[in-house]
Amino acid sequence: MTEFTKKVLAIVRKIKKGKTMTYKQVADMAGSPGSARAVGSIMKKNYDLTVSCHRVIKSDGTVGDYNRGGSEMKKKLLEEEKIR
DNA sequence: TAGTTGACCGGAA
DNA sequence: ATTCCGGCCAACT
């Protein structure tokens, strides 16, 4: 658990409803540009409910992965929130 | 302490 | 457009 981790969590938590951020953006804001992989690694194990991890997607715009119900559900959630 | 893994990214073939 | 390869950083074993 490093500062970077906490920062990432805080940033993701600040993502407003209907907004989506890429792992790269989050990593960049956290202070470690290019560490998108680290962000995913963190989320995988330290996925808090206070953090809207399902709002975080890949730089390509694709949904990416999800452990809480699968990427299918995540995609749906984004469609529900993002598209409105 | 060192090595492996992974919800990724970007460039090359 | 798809597939392959190296790099990046935190967490796990």
GROMACS .gro file of C-alpha atoms (C1' of nucleotides) in nm:
model
  110
    1MET     CA    1   0.000   0.000   0.000
    2THR     CA    2   0.181   0.308  -0.123
    3GLU     CA    3   0.084   0.671  -0.167
    4PHE     CA    4   0.029   0.603  -0.531
    5THR     CA    5  -0.233   0.345  -0.445
    6LYS     CA    6  -0.418   0.580  -0.216
    7LYS     CA    7  -0.405   0.856  -0.473
    8VAL     CA    8  -0.543   0.628  -0.740
    9LEU     CA    9  -0.828   0.521  -0.517
   10ALA     CA   10  -0.904   0.883  -0.430
   11ILE     CA   11  -0.905   0.986  -0.796
   12VAL     CA   12  -1.129   0.702  -0.909
   13ARG     CA   13  -1.359   0.782  -0.621
   14LYS     CA   14  -1.385   1.140  -0.749
   15ILE     CA   15  -1.506   1.030  -1.091
   16LYS     CA   16  -1.852   1.174  -1.130
   17LYS     CA   17  -2.147   0.972  -1.240
   18GLY     CA   18  -2.163   0.952  -1.617
   19LYS     CA   19  -1.788   1.012  -1.652
   20THR     CA   20  -1.528   0.758  -1.754
   21MET     CA   21  -1.152   0.766  -1.713
   22THR     CA   22  -0.884   0.556  -1.871
   23TYR     CA   23  -0.628   0.374  -1.661
   24LYS     CA   24  -0.366   0.593  -1.819
   25GLN     CA   25  -0.542   0.911  -1.716
   26VAL     CA   26  -0.577   0.788  -1.361
   27ALA     CA   27  -0.212   0.688  -1.345
   28ASP     CA   28  -0.112   1.024  -1.487
   29MET     CA   29  -0.320   1.212  -1.232
   30ALA     CA   30  -0.184   0.993  -0.955
   31GLY     CA   31   0.162   1.116  -1.043
   32SER     CA   32   0.301   0.815  -1.227
   33PRO     CA   33   0.235   0.854  -1.599
   34GLY     CA   34   0.256   0.528  -1.789
   35SER     CA   35   0.169   0.310  -1.490
   36ALA     CA   36  -0.171   0.211  -1.616
   37ARG     CA   37  -0.082  -0.148  -1.544
   38ALA     CA   38  -0.015  -0.069  -1.180
   39VAL     CA   39  -0.358   0.092  -1.153
   40GLY     CA   40  -0.525  -0.225  -1.273
   41SER     CA   41  -0.313  -0.434  -1.043
   42ILE     CA   42  -0.418  -0.219  -0.750
   43MET     CA   43  -0.787  -0.232  -0.832
   44LYS     CA   44  -0.781  -0.606  -0.876
   45LYS     CA   45  -0.694  -0.665  -0.512
   46ASN     CA   46  -0.794  -0.344  -0.345
   47TYR     CA   47  -1.127  -0.280  -0.513
   48ASP     CA   48  -1.324  -0.069  -0.267
   49LEU     CA   49  -1.697  -0.012  -0.293
   50THR     CA   50  -1.636   0.356  -0.228
   51VAL     CA   51  -1.434   0.359  -0.549
   52SER     CA   52  -1.622   0.345  -0.877
   53CYS     CA   53  -1.377   0.110  -1.041
   54HIS     CA   54  -1.629   0.027  -1.314
   55ARG     CA   55  -1.595   0.382  -1.448
   56VAL     CA   56  -1.233   0.314  -1.536
   57ILE     CA   57  -1.171   0.181  -1.886
   58LYS     CA   58  -0.883   0.127  -2.126
   59SER     CA   59  -0.726   0.403  -2.335
   60ASP     CA   60  -0.872   0.248  -2.649
   61GLY     CA   61  -1.217   0.317  -2.510
   62THR     CA   62  -1.293  -0.050  -2.458
   63VAL     CA   63  -1.439  -0.160  -2.128
   64GLY     CA   64  -1.146  -0.365  -2.012
   65ASP     CA   65  -1.179  -0.626  -1.741
   66TYR     CA   66  -1.378  -0.652  -1.421
   67ASN     CA   67  -1.391  -0.903  -1.142
   68ARG     CA   68  -1.721  -0.809  -0.985
   69GLY     CA   69  -1.969  -0.986  -1.211
   70GLY     CA   70  -1.760  -0.980  -1.526
   71SER     CA   71  -1.690  -0.727  -1.799
   72GLU     CA   72  -2.041  -0.781  -1.937
   73MET     CA   73  -2.205  -0.628  -1.633
   74LYS     CA   74  -1.952  -0.348  -1.626
   75LYS     CA   75  -2.031  -0.263  -1.987
   76LYS     CA   76  -2.398  -0.254  -1.903
   77LEU     CA   77  -2.341  -0.030  -1.602
   78LEU     CA   78  -2.145   0.213  -1.818
   79GLU     CA   79  -2.418   0.216  -2.079
   80GLU     CA   80  -2.670   0.288  -1.807
   81GLU     CA   81  -2.469   0.569  -1.645
   82LYS     CA   82  -2.263   0.711  -1.927
   83ILE     CA   83  -2.535   0.713  -2.187
   84ARG     CA   84  -2.807   0.934  -2.054
   85DT     C1'   85   1.533  -1.008  -0.131
   86DA     C1'   86   1.429  -1.166  -0.579
   87DG     C1'   87   1.112  -1.343  -0.915
   88DT     C1'   88   0.643  -1.375  -1.117
   89DT     C1'   89   0.189  -1.178  -1.227
   90DG     C1'   90  -0.157  -0.869  -1.417
   91DA     C1'   91  -0.848  -0.505  -1.459
   92DC     C1'   92  -0.255  -0.192  -1.944
   93DC     C1'   93  -0.018   0.090  -2.343
   94DG     C1'   94   0.208   0.186  -2.756
   95DG     C1'   95   0.466   0.075  -3.135
   96DA     C1'   96   0.601  -0.268  -3.495
   97DA     C1'   97   0.502  -0.664  -3.829
   98DA     C1'   98  -0.765  -0.416  -3.911
   99DT     C1'   99  -0.528  -0.792  -3.601
  100DT     C1'  100  -0.131  -1.006  -3.366
  101DC     C1'  101   0.326  -0.979  -3.135
  102DC     C1'  102   0.664  -0.782  -2.828
  103DG     C1'  103   0.875  -0.490  -2.483
  104DG     C1'  104   0.805  -0.176  -2.099
  105DC     C1'  105   0.597   0.004  -1.696
  106DC     C1'  106   0.478  -0.025  -1.178
  107DA     C1'  107   0.248  -0.211  -0.760
  108DA     C1'  108   0.113  -0.638  -0.524
  109DC     C1'  109   0.182  -1.139  -0.436
  110DT     C1'  110   0.458  -1.561  -0.345
   0.00000   0.00000   0.00000
